[in-house]
Short mmCIF file of C-alpha atoms in Angstrom, two decimals:
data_model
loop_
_atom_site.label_atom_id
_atom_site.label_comp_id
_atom_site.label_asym_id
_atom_site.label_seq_id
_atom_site.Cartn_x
_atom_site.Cartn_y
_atom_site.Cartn_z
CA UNK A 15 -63.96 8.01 67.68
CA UNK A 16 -67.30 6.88 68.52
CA UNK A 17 -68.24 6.01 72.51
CA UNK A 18 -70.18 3.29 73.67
CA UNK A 19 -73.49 4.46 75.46
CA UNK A 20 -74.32 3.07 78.49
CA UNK A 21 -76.10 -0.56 78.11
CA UNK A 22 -74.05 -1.51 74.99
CA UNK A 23 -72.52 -4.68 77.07
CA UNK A 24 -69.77 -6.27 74.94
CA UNK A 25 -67.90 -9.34 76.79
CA UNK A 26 -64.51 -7.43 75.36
CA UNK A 27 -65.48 -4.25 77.28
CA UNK A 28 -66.14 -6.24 80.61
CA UNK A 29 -63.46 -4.78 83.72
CA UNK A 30 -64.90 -6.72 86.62
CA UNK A 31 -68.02 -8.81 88.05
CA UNK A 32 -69.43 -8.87 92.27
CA UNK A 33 -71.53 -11.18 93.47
CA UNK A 34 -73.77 -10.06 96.14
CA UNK A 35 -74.15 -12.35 99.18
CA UNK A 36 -74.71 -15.47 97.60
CA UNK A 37 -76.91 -17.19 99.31
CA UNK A 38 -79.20 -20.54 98.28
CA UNK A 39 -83.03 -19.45 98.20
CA UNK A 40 -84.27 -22.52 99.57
CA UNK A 41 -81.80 -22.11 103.04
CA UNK A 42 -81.63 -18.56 103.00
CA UNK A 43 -81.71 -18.30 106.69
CA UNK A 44 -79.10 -21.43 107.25
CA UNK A 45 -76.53 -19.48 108.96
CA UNK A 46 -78.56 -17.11 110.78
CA UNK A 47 -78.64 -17.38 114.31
CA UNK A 48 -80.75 -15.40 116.11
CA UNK A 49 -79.68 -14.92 119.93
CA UNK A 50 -83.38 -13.92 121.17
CA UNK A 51 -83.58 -18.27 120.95
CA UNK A 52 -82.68 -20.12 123.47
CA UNK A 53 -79.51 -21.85 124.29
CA UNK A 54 -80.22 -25.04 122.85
CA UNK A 55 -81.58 -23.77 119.43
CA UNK A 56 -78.47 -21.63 119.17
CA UNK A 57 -76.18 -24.35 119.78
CA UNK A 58 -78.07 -26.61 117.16
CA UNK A 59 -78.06 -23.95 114.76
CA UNK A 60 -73.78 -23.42 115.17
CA UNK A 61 -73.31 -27.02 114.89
CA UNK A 62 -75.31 -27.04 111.71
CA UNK A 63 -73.10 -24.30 110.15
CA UNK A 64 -69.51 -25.67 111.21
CA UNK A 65 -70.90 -29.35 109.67
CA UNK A 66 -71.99 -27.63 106.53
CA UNK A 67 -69.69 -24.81 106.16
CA UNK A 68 -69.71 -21.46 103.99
CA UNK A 69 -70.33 -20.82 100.57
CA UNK A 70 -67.58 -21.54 98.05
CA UNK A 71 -68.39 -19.84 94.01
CA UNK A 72 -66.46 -19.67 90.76
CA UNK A 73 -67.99 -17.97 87.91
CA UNK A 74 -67.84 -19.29 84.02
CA UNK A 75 -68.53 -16.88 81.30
CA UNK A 76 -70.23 -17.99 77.75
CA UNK A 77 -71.57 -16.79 74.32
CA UNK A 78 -73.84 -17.87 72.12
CA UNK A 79 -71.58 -18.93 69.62
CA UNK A 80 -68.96 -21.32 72.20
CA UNK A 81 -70.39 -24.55 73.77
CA UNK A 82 -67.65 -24.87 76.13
CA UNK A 83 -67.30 -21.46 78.84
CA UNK A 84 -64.81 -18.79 77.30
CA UNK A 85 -63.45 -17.84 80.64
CA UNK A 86 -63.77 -19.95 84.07
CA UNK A 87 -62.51 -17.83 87.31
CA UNK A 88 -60.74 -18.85 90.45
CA UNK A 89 -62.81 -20.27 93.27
CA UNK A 90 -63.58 -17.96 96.20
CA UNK A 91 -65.16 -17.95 99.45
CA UNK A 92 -65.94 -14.77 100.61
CA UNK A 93 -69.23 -13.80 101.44
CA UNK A 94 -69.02 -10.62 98.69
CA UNK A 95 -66.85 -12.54 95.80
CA UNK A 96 -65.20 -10.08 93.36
CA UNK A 97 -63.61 -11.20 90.69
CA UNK A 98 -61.65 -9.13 88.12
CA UNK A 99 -60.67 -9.31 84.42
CA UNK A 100 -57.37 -9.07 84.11
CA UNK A 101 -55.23 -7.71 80.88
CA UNK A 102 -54.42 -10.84 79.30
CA UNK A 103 -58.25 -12.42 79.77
CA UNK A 104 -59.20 -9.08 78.30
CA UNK A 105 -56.91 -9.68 75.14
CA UNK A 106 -58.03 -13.64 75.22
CA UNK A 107 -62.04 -12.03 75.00
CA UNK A 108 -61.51 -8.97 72.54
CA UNK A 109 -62.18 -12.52 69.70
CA UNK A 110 -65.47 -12.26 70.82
CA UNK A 111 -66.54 -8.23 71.38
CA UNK A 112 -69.38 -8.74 68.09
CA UNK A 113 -71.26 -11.20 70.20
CA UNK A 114 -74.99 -9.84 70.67
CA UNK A 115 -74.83 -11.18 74.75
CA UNK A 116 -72.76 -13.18 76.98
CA UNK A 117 -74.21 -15.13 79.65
CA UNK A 118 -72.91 -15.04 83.63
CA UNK A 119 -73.20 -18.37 85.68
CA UNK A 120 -72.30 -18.92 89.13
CA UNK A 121 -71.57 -21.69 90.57
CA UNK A 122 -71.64 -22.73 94.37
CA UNK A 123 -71.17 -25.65 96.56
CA UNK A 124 -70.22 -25.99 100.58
CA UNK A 125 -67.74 -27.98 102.26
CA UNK A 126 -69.48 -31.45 102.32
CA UNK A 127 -71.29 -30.55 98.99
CA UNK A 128 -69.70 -30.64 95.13
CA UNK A 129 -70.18 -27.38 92.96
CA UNK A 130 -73.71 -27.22 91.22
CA UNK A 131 -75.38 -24.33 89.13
CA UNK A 132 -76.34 -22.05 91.03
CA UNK A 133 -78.14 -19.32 89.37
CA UNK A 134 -77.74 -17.73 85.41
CA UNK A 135 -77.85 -14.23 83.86
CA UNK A 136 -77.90 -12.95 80.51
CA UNK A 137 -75.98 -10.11 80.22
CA UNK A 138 -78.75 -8.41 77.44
CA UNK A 139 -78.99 -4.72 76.58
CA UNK A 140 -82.42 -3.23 77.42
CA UNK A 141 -82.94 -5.99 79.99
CA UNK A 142 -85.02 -4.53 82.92
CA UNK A 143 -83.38 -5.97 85.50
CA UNK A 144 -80.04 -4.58 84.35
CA UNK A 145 -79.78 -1.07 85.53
CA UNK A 146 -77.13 1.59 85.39
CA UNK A 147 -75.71 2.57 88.94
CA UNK A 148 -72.81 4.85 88.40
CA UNK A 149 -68.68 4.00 87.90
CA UNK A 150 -67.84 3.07 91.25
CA UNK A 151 -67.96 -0.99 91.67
CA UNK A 152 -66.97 -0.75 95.26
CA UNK A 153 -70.80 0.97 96.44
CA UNK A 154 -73.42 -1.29 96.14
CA UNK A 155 -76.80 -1.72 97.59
CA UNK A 156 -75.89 -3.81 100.62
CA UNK A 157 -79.24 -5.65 101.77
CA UNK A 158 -80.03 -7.29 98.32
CA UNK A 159 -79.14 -11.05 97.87
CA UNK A 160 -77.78 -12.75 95.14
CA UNK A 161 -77.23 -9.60 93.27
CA UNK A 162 -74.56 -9.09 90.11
CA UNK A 163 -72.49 -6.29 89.50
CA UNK A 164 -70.60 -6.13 86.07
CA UNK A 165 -68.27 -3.33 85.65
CA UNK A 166 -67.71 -1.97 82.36
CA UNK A 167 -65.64 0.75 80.36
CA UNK A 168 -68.26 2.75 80.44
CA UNK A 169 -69.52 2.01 83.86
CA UNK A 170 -71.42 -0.12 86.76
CA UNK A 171 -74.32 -2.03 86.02
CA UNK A 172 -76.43 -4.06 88.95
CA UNK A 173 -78.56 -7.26 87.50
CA UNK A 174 -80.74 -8.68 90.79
CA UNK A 175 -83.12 -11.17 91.20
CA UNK A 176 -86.18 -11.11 90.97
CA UNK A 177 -87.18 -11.33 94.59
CA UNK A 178 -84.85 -8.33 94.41
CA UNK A 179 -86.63 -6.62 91.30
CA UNK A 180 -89.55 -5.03 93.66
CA UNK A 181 -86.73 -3.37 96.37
CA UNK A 182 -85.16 -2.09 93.39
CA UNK A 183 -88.06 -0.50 91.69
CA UNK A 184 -88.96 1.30 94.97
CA UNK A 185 -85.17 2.97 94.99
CA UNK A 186 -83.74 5.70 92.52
CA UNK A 187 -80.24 5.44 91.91
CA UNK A 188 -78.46 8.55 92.02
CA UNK A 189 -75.90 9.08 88.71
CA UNK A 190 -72.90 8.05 90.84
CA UNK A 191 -73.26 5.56 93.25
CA UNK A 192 -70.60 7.18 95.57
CA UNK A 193 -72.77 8.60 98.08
CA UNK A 194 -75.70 5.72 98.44
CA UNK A 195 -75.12 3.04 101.09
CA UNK A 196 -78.39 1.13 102.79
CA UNK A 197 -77.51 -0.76 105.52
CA UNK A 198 -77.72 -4.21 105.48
CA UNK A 199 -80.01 -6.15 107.87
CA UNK A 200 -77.61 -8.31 110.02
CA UNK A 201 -78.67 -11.80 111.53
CA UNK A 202 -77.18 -12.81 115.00
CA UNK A 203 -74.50 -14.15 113.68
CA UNK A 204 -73.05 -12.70 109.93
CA UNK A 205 -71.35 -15.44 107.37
CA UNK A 206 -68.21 -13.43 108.87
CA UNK A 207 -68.23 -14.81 112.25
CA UNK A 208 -69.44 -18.13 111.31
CA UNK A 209 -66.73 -18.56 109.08
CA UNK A 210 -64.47 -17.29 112.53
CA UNK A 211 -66.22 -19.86 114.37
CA UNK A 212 -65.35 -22.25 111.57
CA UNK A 213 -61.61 -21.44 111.69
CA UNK A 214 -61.27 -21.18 115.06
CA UNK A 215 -63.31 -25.08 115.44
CA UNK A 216 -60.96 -26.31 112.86
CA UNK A 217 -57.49 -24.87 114.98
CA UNK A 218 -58.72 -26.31 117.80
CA UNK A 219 -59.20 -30.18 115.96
CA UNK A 220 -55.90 -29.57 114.75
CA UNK A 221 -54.09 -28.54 117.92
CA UNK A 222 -55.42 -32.04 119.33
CA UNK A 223 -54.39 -33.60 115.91
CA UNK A 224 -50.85 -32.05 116.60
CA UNK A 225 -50.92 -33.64 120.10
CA UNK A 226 -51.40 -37.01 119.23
CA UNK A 227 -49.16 -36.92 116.24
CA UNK A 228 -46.56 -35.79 118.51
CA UNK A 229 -47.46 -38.05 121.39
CA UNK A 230 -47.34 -40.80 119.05
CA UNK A 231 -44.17 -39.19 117.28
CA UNK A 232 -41.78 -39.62 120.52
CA UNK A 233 -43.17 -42.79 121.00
CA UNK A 234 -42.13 -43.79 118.55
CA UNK A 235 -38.57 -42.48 118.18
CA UNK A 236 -38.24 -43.97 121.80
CA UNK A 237 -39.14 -47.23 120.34
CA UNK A 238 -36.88 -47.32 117.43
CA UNK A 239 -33.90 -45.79 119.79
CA UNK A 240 -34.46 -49.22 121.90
CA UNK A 241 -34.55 -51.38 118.37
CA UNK A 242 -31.49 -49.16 117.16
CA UNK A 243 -29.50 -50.32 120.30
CA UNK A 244 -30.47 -54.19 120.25
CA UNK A 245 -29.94 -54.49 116.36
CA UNK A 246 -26.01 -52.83 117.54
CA UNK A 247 -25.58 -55.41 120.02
CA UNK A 248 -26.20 -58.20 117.36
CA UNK A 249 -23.88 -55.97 114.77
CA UNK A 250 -20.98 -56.31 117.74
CA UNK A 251 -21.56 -59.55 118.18
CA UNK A 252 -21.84 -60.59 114.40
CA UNK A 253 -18.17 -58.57 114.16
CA UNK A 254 -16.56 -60.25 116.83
CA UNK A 255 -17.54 -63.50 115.02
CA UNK A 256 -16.35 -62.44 112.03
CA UNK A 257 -13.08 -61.28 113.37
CA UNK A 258 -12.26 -64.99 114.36
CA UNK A 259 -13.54 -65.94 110.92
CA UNK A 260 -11.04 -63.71 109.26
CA UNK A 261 -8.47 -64.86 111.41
CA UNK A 262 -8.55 -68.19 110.84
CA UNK A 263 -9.07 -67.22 106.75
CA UNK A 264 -6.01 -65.10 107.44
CA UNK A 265 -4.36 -68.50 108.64
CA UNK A 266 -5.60 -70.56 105.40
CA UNK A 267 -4.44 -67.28 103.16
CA UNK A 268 -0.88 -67.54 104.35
CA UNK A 269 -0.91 -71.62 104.20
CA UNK A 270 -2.30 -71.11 100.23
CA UNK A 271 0.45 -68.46 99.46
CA UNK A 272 3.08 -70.99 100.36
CA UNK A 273 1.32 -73.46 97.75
CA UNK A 274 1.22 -70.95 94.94
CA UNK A 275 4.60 -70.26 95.14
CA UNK A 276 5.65 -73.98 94.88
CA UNK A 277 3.31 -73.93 91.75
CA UNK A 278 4.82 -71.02 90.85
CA UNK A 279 8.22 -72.49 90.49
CA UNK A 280 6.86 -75.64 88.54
CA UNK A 281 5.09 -73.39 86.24
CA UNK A 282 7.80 -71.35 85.52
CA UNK A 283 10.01 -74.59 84.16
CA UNK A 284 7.13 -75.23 82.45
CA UNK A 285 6.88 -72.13 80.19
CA UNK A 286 10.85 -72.35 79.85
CA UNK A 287 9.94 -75.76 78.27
CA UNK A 288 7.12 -74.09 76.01
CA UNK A 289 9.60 -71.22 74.77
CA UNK A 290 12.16 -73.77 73.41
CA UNK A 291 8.79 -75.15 71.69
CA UNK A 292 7.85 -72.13 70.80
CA UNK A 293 11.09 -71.19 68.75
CA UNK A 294 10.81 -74.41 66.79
CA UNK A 295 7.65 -74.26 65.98
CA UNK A 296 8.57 -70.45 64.66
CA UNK A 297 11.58 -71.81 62.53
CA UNK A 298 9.06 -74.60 61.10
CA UNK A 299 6.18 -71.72 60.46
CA UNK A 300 9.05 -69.64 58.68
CA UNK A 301 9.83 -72.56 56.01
CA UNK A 302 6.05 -73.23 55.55
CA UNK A 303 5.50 -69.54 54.92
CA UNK A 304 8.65 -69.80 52.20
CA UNK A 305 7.01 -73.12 50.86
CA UNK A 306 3.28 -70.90 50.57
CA UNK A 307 4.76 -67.72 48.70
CA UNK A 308 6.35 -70.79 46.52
CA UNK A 309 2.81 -72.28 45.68
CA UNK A 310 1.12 -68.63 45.58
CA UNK A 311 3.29 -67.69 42.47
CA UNK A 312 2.88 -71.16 40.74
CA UNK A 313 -0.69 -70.67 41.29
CA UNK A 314 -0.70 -67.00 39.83
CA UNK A 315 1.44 -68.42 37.15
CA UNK A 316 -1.56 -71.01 36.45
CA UNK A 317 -4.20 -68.89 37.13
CA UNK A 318 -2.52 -66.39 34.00
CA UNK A 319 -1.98 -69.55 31.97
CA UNK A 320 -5.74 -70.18 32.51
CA UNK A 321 -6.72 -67.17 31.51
CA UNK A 322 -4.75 -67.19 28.38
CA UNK A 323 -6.22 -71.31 27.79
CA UNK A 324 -9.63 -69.55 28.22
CA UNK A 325 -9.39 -66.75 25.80
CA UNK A 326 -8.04 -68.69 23.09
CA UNK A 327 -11.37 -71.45 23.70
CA UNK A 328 -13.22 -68.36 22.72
CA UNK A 329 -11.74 -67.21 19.84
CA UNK A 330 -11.82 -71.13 18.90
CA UNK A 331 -15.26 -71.30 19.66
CA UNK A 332 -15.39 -67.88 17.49
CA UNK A 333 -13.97 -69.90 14.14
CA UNK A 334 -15.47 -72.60 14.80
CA UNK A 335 -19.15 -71.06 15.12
CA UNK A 336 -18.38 -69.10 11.59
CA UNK A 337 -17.48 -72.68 10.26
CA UNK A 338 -21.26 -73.16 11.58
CA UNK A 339 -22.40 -70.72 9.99
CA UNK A 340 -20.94 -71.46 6.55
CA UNK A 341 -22.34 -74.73 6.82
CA UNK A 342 -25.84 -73.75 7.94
CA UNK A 343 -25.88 -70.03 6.64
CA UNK A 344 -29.10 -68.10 7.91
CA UNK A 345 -30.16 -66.04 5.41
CA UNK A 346 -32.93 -63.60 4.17
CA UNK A 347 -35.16 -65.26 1.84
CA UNK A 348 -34.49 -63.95 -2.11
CA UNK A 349 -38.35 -63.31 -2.83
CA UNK A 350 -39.22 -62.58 0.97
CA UNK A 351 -36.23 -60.07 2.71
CA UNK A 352 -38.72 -60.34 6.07
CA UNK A 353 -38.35 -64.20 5.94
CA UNK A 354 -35.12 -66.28 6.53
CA UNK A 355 -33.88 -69.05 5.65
CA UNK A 356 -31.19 -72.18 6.45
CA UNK A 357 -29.46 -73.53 3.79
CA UNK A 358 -31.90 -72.16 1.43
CA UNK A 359 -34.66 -73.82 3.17
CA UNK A 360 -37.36 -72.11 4.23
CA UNK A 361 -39.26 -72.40 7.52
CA UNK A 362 -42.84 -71.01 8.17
CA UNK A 363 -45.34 -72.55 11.11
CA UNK A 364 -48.10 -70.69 8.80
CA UNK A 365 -50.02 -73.60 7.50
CA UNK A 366 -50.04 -75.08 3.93
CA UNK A 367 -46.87 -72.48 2.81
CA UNK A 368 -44.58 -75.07 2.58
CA UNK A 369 -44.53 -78.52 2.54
CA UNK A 370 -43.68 -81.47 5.39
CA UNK A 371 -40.29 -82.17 3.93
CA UNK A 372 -38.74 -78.94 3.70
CA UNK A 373 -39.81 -78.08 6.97
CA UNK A 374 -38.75 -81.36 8.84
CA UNK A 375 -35.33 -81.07 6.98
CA UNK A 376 -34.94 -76.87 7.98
CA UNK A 377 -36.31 -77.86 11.24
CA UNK A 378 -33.13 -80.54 11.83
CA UNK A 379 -30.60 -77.99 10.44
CA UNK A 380 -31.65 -75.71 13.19
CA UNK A 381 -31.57 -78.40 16.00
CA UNK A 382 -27.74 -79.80 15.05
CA UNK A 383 -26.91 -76.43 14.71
CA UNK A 384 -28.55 -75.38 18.24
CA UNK A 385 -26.90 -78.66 19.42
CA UNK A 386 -23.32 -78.12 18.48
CA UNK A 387 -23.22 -74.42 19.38
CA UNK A 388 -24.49 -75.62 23.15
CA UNK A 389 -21.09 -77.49 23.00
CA UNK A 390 -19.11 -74.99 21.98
CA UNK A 391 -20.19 -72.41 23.97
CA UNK A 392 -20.52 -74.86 27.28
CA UNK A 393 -24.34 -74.05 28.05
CA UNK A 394 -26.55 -76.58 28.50
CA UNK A 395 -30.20 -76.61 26.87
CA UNK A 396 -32.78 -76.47 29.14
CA UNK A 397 -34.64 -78.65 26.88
CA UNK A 398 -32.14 -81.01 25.22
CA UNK A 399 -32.29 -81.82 21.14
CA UNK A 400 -32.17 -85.52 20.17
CA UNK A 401 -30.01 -85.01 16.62
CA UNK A 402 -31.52 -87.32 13.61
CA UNK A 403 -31.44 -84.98 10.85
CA UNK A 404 -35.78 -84.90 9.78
CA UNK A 405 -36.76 -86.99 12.45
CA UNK A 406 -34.89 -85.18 15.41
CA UNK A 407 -36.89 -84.69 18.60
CA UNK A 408 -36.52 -82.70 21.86
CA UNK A 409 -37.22 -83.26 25.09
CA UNK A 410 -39.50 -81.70 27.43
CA UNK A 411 -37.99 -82.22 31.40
CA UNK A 412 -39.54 -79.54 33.22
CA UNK A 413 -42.96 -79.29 32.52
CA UNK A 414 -44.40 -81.55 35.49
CA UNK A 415 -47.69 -83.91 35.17
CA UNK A 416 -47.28 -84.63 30.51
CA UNK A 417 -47.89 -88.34 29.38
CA UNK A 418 -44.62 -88.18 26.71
CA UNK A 419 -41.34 -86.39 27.32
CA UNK A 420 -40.18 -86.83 24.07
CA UNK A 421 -41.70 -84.70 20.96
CA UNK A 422 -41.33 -84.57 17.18
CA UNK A 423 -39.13 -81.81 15.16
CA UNK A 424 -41.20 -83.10 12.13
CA UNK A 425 -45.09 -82.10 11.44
CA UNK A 426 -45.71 -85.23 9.33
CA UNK A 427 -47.17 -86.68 13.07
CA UNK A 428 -50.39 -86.82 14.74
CA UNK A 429 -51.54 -85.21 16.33
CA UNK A 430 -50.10 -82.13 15.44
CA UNK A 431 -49.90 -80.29 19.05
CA UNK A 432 -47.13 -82.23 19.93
CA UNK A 433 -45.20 -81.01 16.58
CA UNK A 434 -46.11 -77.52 17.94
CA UNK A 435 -45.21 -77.86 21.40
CA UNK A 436 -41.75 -79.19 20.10
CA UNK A 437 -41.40 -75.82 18.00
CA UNK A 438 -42.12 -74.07 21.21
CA UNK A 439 -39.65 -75.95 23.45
CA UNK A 440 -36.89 -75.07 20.87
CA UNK A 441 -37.31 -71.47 20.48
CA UNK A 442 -37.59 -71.41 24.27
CA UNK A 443 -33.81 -72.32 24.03
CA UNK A 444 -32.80 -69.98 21.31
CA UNK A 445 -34.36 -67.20 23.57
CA UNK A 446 -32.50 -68.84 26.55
CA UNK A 447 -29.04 -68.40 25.01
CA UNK A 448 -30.43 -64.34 23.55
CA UNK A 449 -31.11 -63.74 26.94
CA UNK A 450 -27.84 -65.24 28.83
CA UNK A 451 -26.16 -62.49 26.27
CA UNK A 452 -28.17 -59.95 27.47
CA UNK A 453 -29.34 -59.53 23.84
CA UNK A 454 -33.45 -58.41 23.35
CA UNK A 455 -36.07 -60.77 21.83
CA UNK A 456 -37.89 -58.61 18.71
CA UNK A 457 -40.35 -61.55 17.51
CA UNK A 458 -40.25 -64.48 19.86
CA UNK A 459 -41.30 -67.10 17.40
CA UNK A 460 -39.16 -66.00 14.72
CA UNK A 461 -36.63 -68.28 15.40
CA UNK A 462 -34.33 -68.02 12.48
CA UNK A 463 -33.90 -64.61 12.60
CA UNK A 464 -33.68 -64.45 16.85
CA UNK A 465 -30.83 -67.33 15.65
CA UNK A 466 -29.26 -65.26 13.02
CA UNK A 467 -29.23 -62.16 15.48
CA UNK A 468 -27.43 -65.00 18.25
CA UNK A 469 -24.34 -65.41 15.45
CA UNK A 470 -23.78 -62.22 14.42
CA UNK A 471 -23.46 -61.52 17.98
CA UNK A 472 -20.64 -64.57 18.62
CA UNK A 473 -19.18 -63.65 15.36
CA UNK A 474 -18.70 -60.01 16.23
CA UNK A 475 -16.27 -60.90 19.02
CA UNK A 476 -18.34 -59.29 22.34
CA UNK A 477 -19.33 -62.77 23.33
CA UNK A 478 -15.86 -62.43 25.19
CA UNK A 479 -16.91 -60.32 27.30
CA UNK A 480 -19.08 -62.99 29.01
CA UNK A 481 -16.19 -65.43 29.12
CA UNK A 482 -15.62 -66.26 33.19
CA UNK A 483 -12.32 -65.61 33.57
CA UNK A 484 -11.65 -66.12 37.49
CA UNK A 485 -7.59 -64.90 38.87
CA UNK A 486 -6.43 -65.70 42.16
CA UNK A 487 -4.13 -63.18 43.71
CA UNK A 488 -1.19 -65.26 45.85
#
């Protein structure tokens, strides 16, 4: 297992930083009173510290490759501010142990002052202002300012200044810093007994704070003891008018309880009365209900009879749509099996295949047959036929905003789109009745054979199915 040499600085090996007395460059002397002044400058120079204050520092860690700070310590506010790494900030920085250098900022403010940057290192190997001191964090050269202290696995490291730089160069650092202590020059009064002074100002503005608060506190309680005793005297008074009140209610209570019994006695001839109502009405519900289960089964009785009226319509409506068919029988054509035809006449919209006549004349089977099978099947057409055999017509009473409502079944008329609209509006009802059977459309202008399909379909019997039979249960 390899060991790290001393100056190989990884954030993941770091055990603990010090700061140094921290103090701002441009007030290093703030705080330090020097008793060879006189009285007055002395007493200037404590006010100016208790207004101000001491020192307060946290210190934020980054890397190179993390905008934000990887670690941000507590705030302290002791003159020397130590700060360790604990295990689980240890495990939270072993992500970043490949960085190259981490960088140690400090940041300070005093008590009427918000927190501001205060100075920066960069923790770099081979820096020369980062020197080797021993592995004991607690010795420490005493009189330098500002100084840094990172402890690390494989020992103590002191980064200064570099007002400090020059005192440093002039010292040699023995291998363990155990045995080397400078003292450190002292000012009149230390950052310790300021901060005493500090305390001790602030006890004595709260003792006098406590005073009032508790002047002011019994004062209080003696005023709402004198408040608490008036607002009683109303309360008795208020209950000794209420007493009457509830007296004389006490008086009306009694007089109303003698009323509600006299109503009580009325009412309760009344309800006898209602009871002897009540029993006839009963006997009168009780023939009604024999007089409903009598109607209920002659109803049922209809209701069956209704059903058995209905079925035999269909199978009626069954012979008489293959009398239909034997009297207009759809047929494939003899030279043409893709072709059908009514009555042996044929009927193509493909121009100049057959002539006016036998068109107009297939063209009317189709409608009288369309017409009568409407009846029979009690469905109206949603555009009605107009029977008169070549010269029928249909009519067109949906399509909004049309000069004519009426149009030819015949193409001997001009102009010829009304011919074709007709031939339109009647296989619109052909497909109307295909699709009330739920049966599919193969070629929607083929009409005779979409027609031919439409029989087959009543002739096979499943039209029953589609029959509304409606039963009433009694």
């Amino acid at each position: 297992m390899s060991l790290e040499l001393p100056g190989n600085y990884r954030l993941s090996r770091l055990k603990s930083i010090q700061i140094r007395n921290v103090q701002e460059i441009q007030n290093h002397s703030k705080f330090a009173i020097n008793t060879t002044e006189n009285l007055w400058k002395r007493d200037v120079q404590l006010k100016r510290a208790i207004s101000e204050g001491t020192i307060r520092i946290f210190i934020s860690l980054h890397v190179q490759s993390k905008k934000l700070p990887v670690y941000i310590t507590e705030t302290s506010g002791n003159a020397n501010h130590i700060f360790y790494v604990d295990e689980k900030v240890t495990e939270k920085l072993q992500k970043y142990r490949h960085e190259e250098y981490f960088i140690v900022r400090t940041w300070c403010s005093s008590s009427s002052h918000a927190f501001k940057l205060h100075k920066e290192w960069k923790i770099l190997r081979y820096d020369s202002n980062f020197r080797y001191i021993g592995n004991d964090p607690v010795f420490a050269v005493c009189h330098i300012r500002n100084g840094l202290l990172c402890e690390f696995n494989d020992g103590v490291y002191i980064y200064t200044t570099s007002q400090s730089s020059d005192i440093m160069r002039q010292t040699s650092f023995p291998k363990s810093a155990s045995t080397y202590s400078i003292d450190r020059r002292k000012d009149g009064y230390t950052i310790q007994k300021i901060t005493r002074i500090l305390k001790l100002a602030e006890c004595i503005d709260e003792m006098h704070i406590a005073k009032h608060e508790i002047r002011a506190h019994f004062q209080e309680e003696e005023f709402q003891q004198i408040r608490l005793m008036h607002k009683r005297m109303l309360l008795r008074d208020e209950k000794i008018d209420e007493l009457a009140k509830l007296e004389h209610l006490w008086q009306k209570q009694i007089n109303s309880i003698t009323q509600m019994r006299t109503k009580f006695d009325k009412t309760k001839s009344w309800l006898s009365s209602k009871r002897n109502t009540l029993n006839k009405s009963k006997e009168s519900l009780q023939k009604d209900e024999a007089e409903y289960v009598e109607l209920a089964n002659s109803l049922k009785t209809k209701v069956e009879t209704n059903i058995e009226i209905r079925i035999l319509m269909a199978h009626a409506i069954r012979m008489h749509v293959s009398h239909l068919s034997k009297i207009y029988p759809i047929q494939p054509s003899p030279g043409n099996h893709d072709e059908f035809t009514i009555r042996n006449l044929r009927l193509s919209f493909e121009p100049d295949k057959i002539n006016n006549v036998e068109m107009a004349a297939s063209i009317g089977f189709l409608a009288h047959l369309l017409q009568t099978l409407s009846k029979y099947l009690e469905k109206e057409l949603a555009y009605p036929i107009l029977c008169a055999s070549s010269r029928s017509s249909i009519l067109d009473t949906l399509t909004p905003d049309i000069p004519t409502r009426i149009f030819p079944l015949y193409p001997a008329t001009r102009p010829i789109e009304l011919f074709e609209h007709a031939i339109y509006l009647l296989n619109q009802d052909v497909n109307d009745f295909l699709e009330t059977f739920g049966l599919p459309i193969d070629q929607s202008m083929d009409i005779l054979r979409n027609f031919k399909k439409l029989l087959q379909f009543i002739l096979s019997g499943q039209h029953l199915s589609f029959v509304q039979v409606t039963s009433t249960a009694p």
